[in-house]
Amino acid sequence: MKASVDETGKKMGMWLFLYTEIILFGGLFVLYAVYFSRFTADFIQGGKQLSLFFGAFNTVILLLSSFTVAASITAVQKGQKKAAVMNLLVSILCGVVFLINKYVEWGEKIHHGIYPNSDTLTGMSSGQNIFFGLYYVITGLHGLHIIIGLILLLVALFAVSSGRVTASRFMLLENSGLYWHLVDLIWIFIFPLFYLVI
Amino acid sequence: MGHQPSQHIIEYKTLGLVFIALLAMTGVTIAASTIDLGKLNVWVALLIASVKGSLVLLYFMHMKYESRVLWLSFLTTVFFLAIMISFTFWDIAFR
Amino acid sequence: MKATASFFETPEPARFKGILSWLITLDHKRIGLMYLFVILFWFLLAIFLGGLIRLELMFEGQTIMEPEIYNSVFTLHGVIMIFLFIIPALPAVFGNFFLPIQIGADDVFFPKLNLLSWYLYILGGIVAIISLFSDGFPDTGWTFYVPFSISTNTNVSTAVFAAFILGMASMLTGLNFITTIHRMRRPGMGWMQMPLFTWSLYATSWVQLLATPVVSITLVLVILERFFSVGLFDATRGGDPILYQHLFWMYSHPAVYIMILPGMGVISEIIPVFARKSIFGYKAIVISSLTIAIAGSLVWAHHMYTSGMSDTAVFVFSLLTFIVAIPSAIKVFSWVSTLYKGSIEMTPPLFLSLCFIYLFSVGGLTGLVLGAAGPDIHVHDTHFVVAHFHFTMFGGTGFAFFAALHYWWPKMFGRMYNFKAAYIGAILLTGGFMFHYVPMFVLGLMGMPRRYFDYLPQFAQGNFYAGFGAVFIILGIVIMMINLGVSFKRERDAAADPWGGTTLEWMTPSPPPLHNFVGEPVVDKYPYDFTRVVAKHAPGGQED
């Protein structure tokens, strides 16, 4: 039935899926755009309460993980299996560190009583309530995508180390990588919109 | 049925340079956020983010070497996203 | 003629027999038929619920149910019809079955994903049922508008989650079709050799892919609001309820083109075949499909003129709405021009297609009344709107579904049905349809609101007529279904090309073999060239 495996088609399917992810986050960015224009001052106030250190650090490690995923594909193409595995391991490690950071960050905010429907938050101005509401929804959804991305990277890792992914057939790795890059891409926009609003 | 296109290998060096550029731009965007440009700040931040995003897209995601179909379809998606946001402002900006 | 075994006899994967050979099949034709049976079940259920609504409204005051039950019944009718019938009906059933055949492929690009979509669809249906039997029937209407959807005590979360899952199924089907069309066309089939049904599915798939995620995230937000009270749509906490409507219609307006575009594709297939004449304006129809897909994404806020959004937005969206009318009109003109001076052979699929053109045109033109901001403020949320979208959705997509069913039935099952009974069913359906919905236009103009349990005495006459028409609609559909069902008793003797079609599905036995073709299908330079068909059937056009 399958005369030849159409790798390009598989990649295309993955891209189409990524488009749906872009639009999924897009819906939230519509909300962000509207509320930012309405509550600019409150958003700036809210942004100052987020930790720039955590945001910047997470940006750097996500960029690093993206780089290592891309490098692992180059390694596979060159037939350097060991380098590919190492690069993927770094990416997965970075993803885990990202999640731990997020956990600490959220935990600290929740400790200060800032979480949806909390007395502290509803006591603040409407704009700040919306800012933190969006913060939790958007970074939460993003975190969920990090988890899915990690699972995909793990699958790819096993496929590389078991030799199912080779220089001539690496679409599984490529597609997992594409997903991971997209998660990174979305974070590139989340970072300035929340941590750097002024 | 499809023929395999010749796979393009992106060298480590290129990837490394892109990574350094991304780090540099992260620094730039943080620096830019300390200067008060009023309403321009958010646009500057978005511009830098777009450039960073384009780098990820072109090199890490290999878009630079992809077919026209993917280029077109990606741009369509971005276009639709732009419509979603901008057309909502027909309401928000004039309410 | 029957040298090859059909896909009914050769399961894929081959080791499974009986019911398993269906439930875990990777064959796009079997998946299409599985969709058909489930979708028909939902359709008949929702028709029944619709009948209950009209029965309740037939007389003033309470007739057969309590007001709360009435709210749930119209919600269910809407949710089932929209998410479980109209959106998947044509792409999932006929798209699955015929898209690969029309482009000369042996399956869709991702067969496993295709099966997964079917299971998501089933799961969505099951979750929808569960939402009914826990914490009361949802009573929000299919639009789930905030703030009511967030504050009502009924089980909105589960119903919304069902819609989310169904959205995912629809998205994955779209993804699959786009990849299939890009990667699996038979050599020789360029973009301009593609049949128009396939083209319409291509445009539809893009809308499914790019618009559905918007509603997914919106529905997720409703669930989050219900559980965590984030306040993103809550005006007392800085949220903006109108933004919910923006996000909802950002999907749901393009979704009406997900519903109608494949229907237009079906009509574009049927009309030339029975006019024995090449389709008028092949390229214009292709371009108009794509234009509808694009322009349809720019007009969502015309559902919101009375919501309190800015007047500028009302003006802009009203203006843009008129643009969508152009490509739709191009299609109608093309169909009519195809019929002009054709050698028309009347058959049930053509009859239903003609009804489609008429009903859809009325639906489209009344849409302009609603698209213009001035009159819309008068008739907004009245029965005029109800009549309008039933003319397009039921008179349009519904009739296209019936036409497709009658057109491709012999190909799918290898059995022809009784023409006379099919005509009787179609005539009853169309007549009942007019009797049912035309009074609603009048009621709407008189000011009768939609979704109300009771009405003022001056609306009694119109509502009585409408209820009367409903009886004929249901009768027509029952006759139609029984007639199709009875065909299973017949011999499986339908010819490979019973109608004189020219697209690839008619070049293979009825029903098709597992890999769709016996030998290599030959792709014509132009999909609607009838010279061979006319020569074969000349001079009287008598066959079968």
mmCIF file of C-alpha atoms in Angstrom, chain C residues 10-218:
data_model
loop_
_atom_site.group_PDB
_atom_site.id
_atom_site.type_symbol
_atom_site.label_atom_id
_atom_site.label_comp_id
_atom_site.label_asym_id
_atom_site.label_seq_id
_atom_site.Cartn_x
_atom_site.Cartn_y
_atom_site.Cartn_z
ATOM 1 C CA THR C 10 -11.510 -6.922 1.701
ATOM 2 C CA PRO C 11 -10.894 -5.295 5.072
ATOM 3 C CA GLU C 12 -7.812 -3.226 5.797
ATOM 4 C CA PRO C 13 -5.881 -4.316 7.869
ATOM 5 C CA ALA C 14 -6.762 -7.750 6.501
ATOM 6 C CA ARG C 15 -6.485 -9.858 9.644
ATOM 7 C CA PHE C 16 -9.651 -8.519 11.289
ATOM 8 C CA LYS C 17 -13.150 -9.747 10.504
ATOM 9 C CA GLY C 18 -16.648 -8.684 11.389
ATOM 10 C CA ILE C 19 -17.235 -5.588 13.466
ATOM 11 C CA LEU C 20 -13.531 -5.178 14.224
ATOM 12 C CA SER C 21 -12.788 -4.901 10.525
ATOM 13 C CA TRP C 22 -14.793 -1.679 10.713
ATOM 14 C CA LEU C 23 -13.854 -0.286 14.111
ATOM 15 C CA ILE C 24 -10.105 -0.402 13.545
ATOM 16 C CA THR C 25 -10.097 -0.010 9.804
ATOM 17 C CA LEU C 26 -7.662 2.294 8.061
ATOM 18 C CA ASP C 27 -9.648 2.276 4.822
ATOM 19 C CA HIS C 28 -10.946 5.788 4.120
ATOM 20 C CA LYS C 29 -14.097 4.347 2.534
ATOM 21 C CA ARG C 30 -15.043 2.371 5.605
ATOM 22 C CA ILE C 31 -14.294 5.338 7.847
ATOM 23 C CA GLY C 32 -16.503 7.477 5.611
ATOM 24 C CA LEU C 33 -19.360 5.005 5.953
ATOM 25 C CA MET C 34 -18.899 4.785 9.718
ATOM 26 C CA TYR C 35 -19.250 8.552 9.795
ATOM 27 C CA LEU C 36 -22.348 8.266 7.633
ATOM 28 C CA PHE C 37 -24.184 5.985 10.022
ATOM 29 C CA VAL C 38 -23.304 7.945 13.161
ATOM 30 C CA ILE C 39 -24.065 11.274 11.518
ATOM 31 C CA LEU C 40 -27.445 10.022 10.302
ATOM 32 C CA PHE C 41 -28.238 8.953 13.842
ATOM 33 C CA TRP C 42 -27.489 12.435 15.200
ATOM 34 C CA PHE C 43 -29.308 14.083 12.337
ATOM 35 C CA LEU C 44 -32.500 12.129 12.886
ATOM 36 C CA LEU C 45 -32.302 12.780 16.630
ATOM 37 C CA ALA C 46 -31.874 16.521 16.088
ATOM 38 C CA ILE C 47 -34.698 16.569 13.522
ATOM 39 C CA PHE C 48 -36.872 14.925 16.149
ATOM 40 C CA LEU C 49 -35.876 17.594 18.709
ATOM 41 C CA GLY C 50 -36.584 20.303 16.139
ATOM 42 C CA GLY C 51 -40.012 18.753 15.603
ATOM 43 C CA LEU C 52 -40.634 18.950 19.349
ATOM 44 C CA ILE C 53 -39.760 22.670 19.338
ATOM 45 C CA ARG C 54 -42.230 23.380 16.561
ATOM 46 C CA LEU C 55 -44.878 21.251 18.199
ATOM 47 C CA GLU C 56 -44.467 23.260 21.392
ATOM 48 C CA LEU C 57 -44.723 26.519 19.465
ATOM 49 C CA MET C 58 -47.643 25.373 17.344
ATOM 50 C CA PHE C 59 -50.117 26.632 19.936
ATOM 51 C CA GLU C 60 -49.954 29.473 22.437
ATOM 52 C CA GLY C 61 -48.935 28.705 26.000
ATOM 53 C CA GLN C 62 -47.502 25.454 27.224
ATOM 54 C CA THR C 63 -48.251 22.609 24.833
ATOM 55 C CA ILE C 64 -46.015 19.619 25.441
ATOM 56 C CA MET C 65 -43.100 20.688 27.658
ATOM 57 C CA GLU C 66 -41.960 22.953 30.482
ATOM 58 C CA PRO C 67 -40.110 26.190 29.605
ATOM 59 C CA GLU C 68 -36.826 24.895 31.088
ATOM 60 C CA ILE C 69 -37.037 21.745 29.013
ATOM 61 C CA TYR C 70 -37.765 23.902 25.970
ATOM 62 C CA ASN C 71 -34.527 25.839 26.571
ATOM 63 C CA SER C 72 -32.581 22.608 26.724
ATOM 64 C CA VAL C 73 -34.286 21.198 23.642
ATOM 65 C CA PHE C 74 -33.372 24.143 21.420
ATOM 66 C CA THR C 75 -29.832 24.099 22.822
ATOM 67 C CA LEU C 76 -29.524 20.422 22.010
ATOM 68 C CA HIS C 77 -31.087 20.847 18.587
ATOM 69 C CA GLY C 78 -28.525 23.557 17.818
ATOM 70 C CA VAL C 79 -25.486 21.836 19.290
ATOM 71 C CA ILE C 80 -26.212 18.505 17.613
ATOM 72 C CA MET C 81 -27.106 19.996 14.255
ATOM 73 C CA ILE C 82 -24.092 22.313 14.164
ATOM 74 C CA PHE C 83 -21.287 20.338 15.761
ATOM 75 C CA LEU C 84 -22.385 16.775 15.112
ATOM 76 C CA PHE C 85 -24.202 17.033 11.797
ATOM 77 C CA ILE C 86 -23.606 20.023 9.516
ATOM 78 C CA ILE C 87 -19.910 20.645 10.160
ATOM 79 C CA PRO C 88 -18.783 17.034 9.673
ATOM 80 C CA ALA C 89 -21.586 15.874 7.338
ATOM 81 C CA LEU C 90 -20.122 16.481 3.908
ATOM 82 C CA PRO C 91 -16.362 16.498 4.559
ATOM 83 C CA ALA C 92 -16.306 13.548 6.922
ATOM 84 C CA VAL C 93 -18.683 11.302 4.991
ATOM 85 C CA PHE C 94 -18.279 12.158 1.327
ATOM 86 C CA GLY C 95 -14.927 13.876 1.666
ATOM 87 C CA ASN C 96 -13.456 10.805 3.276
ATOM 88 C CA PHE C 97 -15.010 8.455 0.807
ATOM 89 C CA PHE C 98 -14.488 10.403 -2.416
ATOM 90 C CA LEU C 99 -11.639 12.853 -2.000
ATOM 91 C CA PRO C 100 -8.902 10.215 -2.374
ATOM 92 C CA ILE C 101 -10.766 8.568 -5.251
ATOM 93 C CA GLN C 102 -11.321 11.856 -7.052
ATOM 94 C CA ILE C 103 -7.619 12.616 -7.043
ATOM 95 C CA GLY C 104 -6.675 9.058 -7.957
ATOM 96 C CA ALA C 105 -5.108 8.142 -4.606
ATOM 97 C CA ASP C 106 -5.561 4.922 -2.676
ATOM 98 C CA ASP C 107 -6.199 6.522 0.704
ATOM 99 C CA VAL C 108 -5.786 9.750 2.662
ATOM 100 C CA PHE C 109 -2.272 10.752 3.643
ATOM 101 C CA PHE C 110 -2.616 9.910 7.349
ATOM 102 C CA PRO C 111 -4.981 6.896 7.577
ATOM 103 C CA LYS C 112 -4.395 6.408 11.309
ATOM 104 C CA LEU C 113 -5.065 10.050 12.023
ATOM 105 C CA ASN C 114 -8.245 9.670 10.016
ATOM 106 C CA LEU C 115 -9.417 6.870 12.276
ATOM 107 C CA LEU C 116 -8.410 8.938 15.302
ATOM 108 C CA SER C 117 -10.617 11.771 14.032
ATOM 109 C CA TRP C 118 -13.540 9.372 13.870
ATOM 110 C CA TYR C 119 -12.953 8.292 17.447
ATOM 111 C CA LEU C 120 -12.660 11.900 18.587
ATOM 112 C CA TYR C 121 -15.958 12.559 16.851
ATOM 113 C CA ILE C 122 -17.559 9.622 18.660
ATOM 114 C CA LEU C 123 -15.987 10.698 21.953
ATOM 115 C CA GLY C 124 -17.318 14.228 21.467
ATOM 116 C CA GLY C 125 -20.791 12.803 20.916
ATOM 117 C CA ILE C 126 -20.546 10.650 24.025
ATOM 118 C CA VAL C 127 -19.356 13.573 26.156
ATOM 119 C CA ALA C 128 -22.270 15.607 24.789
ATOM 120 C CA ILE C 129 -24.651 12.877 25.952
ATOM 121 C CA ILE C 130 -22.961 12.742 29.356
ATOM 122 C CA SER C 131 -23.472 16.491 29.747
ATOM 123 C CA LEU C 132 -27.200 15.853 29.525
ATOM 124 C CA PHE C 133 -27.452 13.405 32.335
ATOM 125 C CA SER C 134 -25.400 15.211 34.944
ATOM 126 C CA ASP C 135 -26.519 18.419 36.629
ATOM 127 C CA GLY C 136 -29.302 19.193 34.238
ATOM 128 C CA PHE C 137 -29.523 19.893 30.529
ATOM 129 C CA PRO C 138 -27.407 22.779 29.207
ATOM 130 C CA ASP C 139 -29.711 25.681 28.376
ATOM 131 C CA THR C 140 -27.434 28.298 26.846
ATOM 132 C CA GLY C 141 -28.171 27.830 23.170
ATOM 133 C CA TRP C 142 -25.411 26.542 20.924
ATOM 134 C CA THR C 143 -23.529 29.851 21.148
ATOM 135 C CA PHE C 144 -22.608 29.491 24.857
ATOM 136 C CA TYR C 145 -22.684 33.275 25.303
ATOM 137 C CA VAL C 146 -21.169 34.726 28.448
ATOM 138 C CA PRO C 147 -22.152 35.789 31.085
ATOM 139 C CA PHE C 148 -25.001 33.254 31.121
ATOM 140 C CA SER C 149 -22.815 30.283 30.148
ATOM 141 C CA ILE C 150 -20.506 31.083 33.054
ATOM 142 C CA SER C 151 -23.195 31.684 35.641
ATOM 143 C CA THR C 152 -25.856 29.079 34.806
ATOM 144 C CA ASN C 153 -25.964 26.048 37.064
ATOM 145 C CA THR C 154 -26.467 23.521 34.281
ATOM 146 C CA ASN C 155 -23.604 21.427 33.062
ATOM 147 C CA VAL C 156 -22.132 23.805 30.492
ATOM 148 C CA SER C 157 -18.524 22.721 31.104
ATOM 149 C CA THR C 158 -19.092 19.204 29.809
ATOM 150 C CA ALA C 159 -21.093 20.393 26.817
ATOM 151 C CA VAL C 160 -18.384 22.917 25.977
ATOM 152 C CA PHE C 161 -15.736 20.237 26.353
ATOM 153 C CA ALA C 162 -17.665 18.063 23.903
ATOM 154 C CA ALA C 163 -17.592 20.901 21.381
ATOM 155 C CA PHE C 164 -13.846 21.239 21.995
ATOM 156 C CA ILE C 165 -13.250 17.566 21.188
ATOM 157 C CA LEU C 166 -15.443 17.768 18.088
ATOM 158 C CA GLY C 167 -13.443 20.793 17.002
ATOM 159 C CA MET C 168 -10.277 18.755 17.280
ATOM 160 C CA ALA C 169 -11.769 15.996 15.117
ATOM 161 C CA SER C 170 -12.739 18.567 12.507
ATOM 162 C CA MET C 171 -9.302 20.187 12.580
ATOM 163 C CA LEU C 172 -7.482 16.894 12.114
ATOM 164 C CA THR C 173 -9.729 15.968 9.195
ATOM 165 C CA GLY C 174 -8.870 19.294 7.589
ATOM 166 C CA LEU C 175 -5.167 18.727 8.172
ATOM 167 C CA ASN C 176 -5.417 15.289 6.625
ATOM 168 C CA PHE C 177 -7.262 16.499 3.531
ATOM 169 C CA ILE C 178 -4.851 19.364 2.827
ATOM 170 C CA THR C 179 -1.850 17.063 3.052
ATOM 171 C CA THR C 180 -3.624 14.449 0.922
ATOM 172 C CA ILE C 181 -4.446 16.957 -1.795
ATOM 173 C CA HIS C 182 -0.931 18.369 -1.812
ATOM 174 C CA ARG C 183 0.968 15.109 -1.728
ATOM 175 C CA MET C 184 -1.153 12.354 -3.238
ATOM 176 C CA ARG C 185 -2.641 13.611 -6.474
ATOM 177 C CA ARG C 186 -2.072 11.152 -9.301
ATOM 178 C CA PRO C 187 0.537 12.289 -11.823
ATOM 179 C CA GLY C 188 -1.263 14.295 -14.468
ATOM 180 C CA MET C 189 -3.728 15.768 -12.028
ATOM 181 C CA GLY C 190 -2.630 19.352 -11.662
ATOM 182 C CA TRP C 191 -4.522 21.866 -9.559
ATOM 183 C CA MET C 192 -6.739 22.776 -12.489
ATOM 184 C CA GLN C 193 -7.597 19.155 -13.209
ATOM 185 C CA MET C 194 -9.013 18.630 -9.747
ATOM 186 C CA PRO C 195 -12.763 18.004 -9.469
ATOM 187 C CA LEU C 196 -14.678 20.874 -7.911
ATOM 188 C CA PHE C 197 -15.834 18.851 -4.915
ATOM 189 C CA THR C 198 -12.196 18.247 -4.039
ATOM 190 C CA TRP C 199 -11.464 21.915 -4.573
ATOM 191 C CA SER C 200 -14.262 22.928 -2.248
ATOM 192 C CA LEU C 201 -12.927 20.508 0.362
ATOM 193 C CA TYR C 202 -9.496 22.057 -0.003
ATOM 194 C CA ALA C 203 -10.862 25.515 0.742
ATOM 195 C CA THR C 204 -12.991 24.098 3.565
ATOM 196 C CA SER C 205 -10.042 22.320 5.108
ATOM 197 C CA TRP C 206 -8.096 25.541 5.357
ATOM 198 C CA VAL C 207 -10.956 27.203 7.156
ATOM 199 C CA GLN C 208 -11.259 24.195 9.465
ATOM 200 C CA LEU C 209 -7.567 24.339 10.179
ATOM 201 C CA LEU C 210 -7.208 28.058 10.811
ATOM 202 C CA ALA C 211 -10.549 28.953 12.381
ATOM 203 C CA THR C 212 -11.273 26.000 14.658
ATOM 204 C CA PRO C 213 -8.426 26.714 17.121
ATOM 205 C CA VAL C 214 -10.034 30.062 17.915
ATOM 206 C CA VAL C 215 -13.166 28.383 19.183
ATOM 207 C CA SER C 216 -11.081 25.751 20.954
ATOM 208 C CA ILE C 217 -9.333 28.382 23.038
ATOM 209 C CA THR C 218 -12.584 30.276 23.581
#
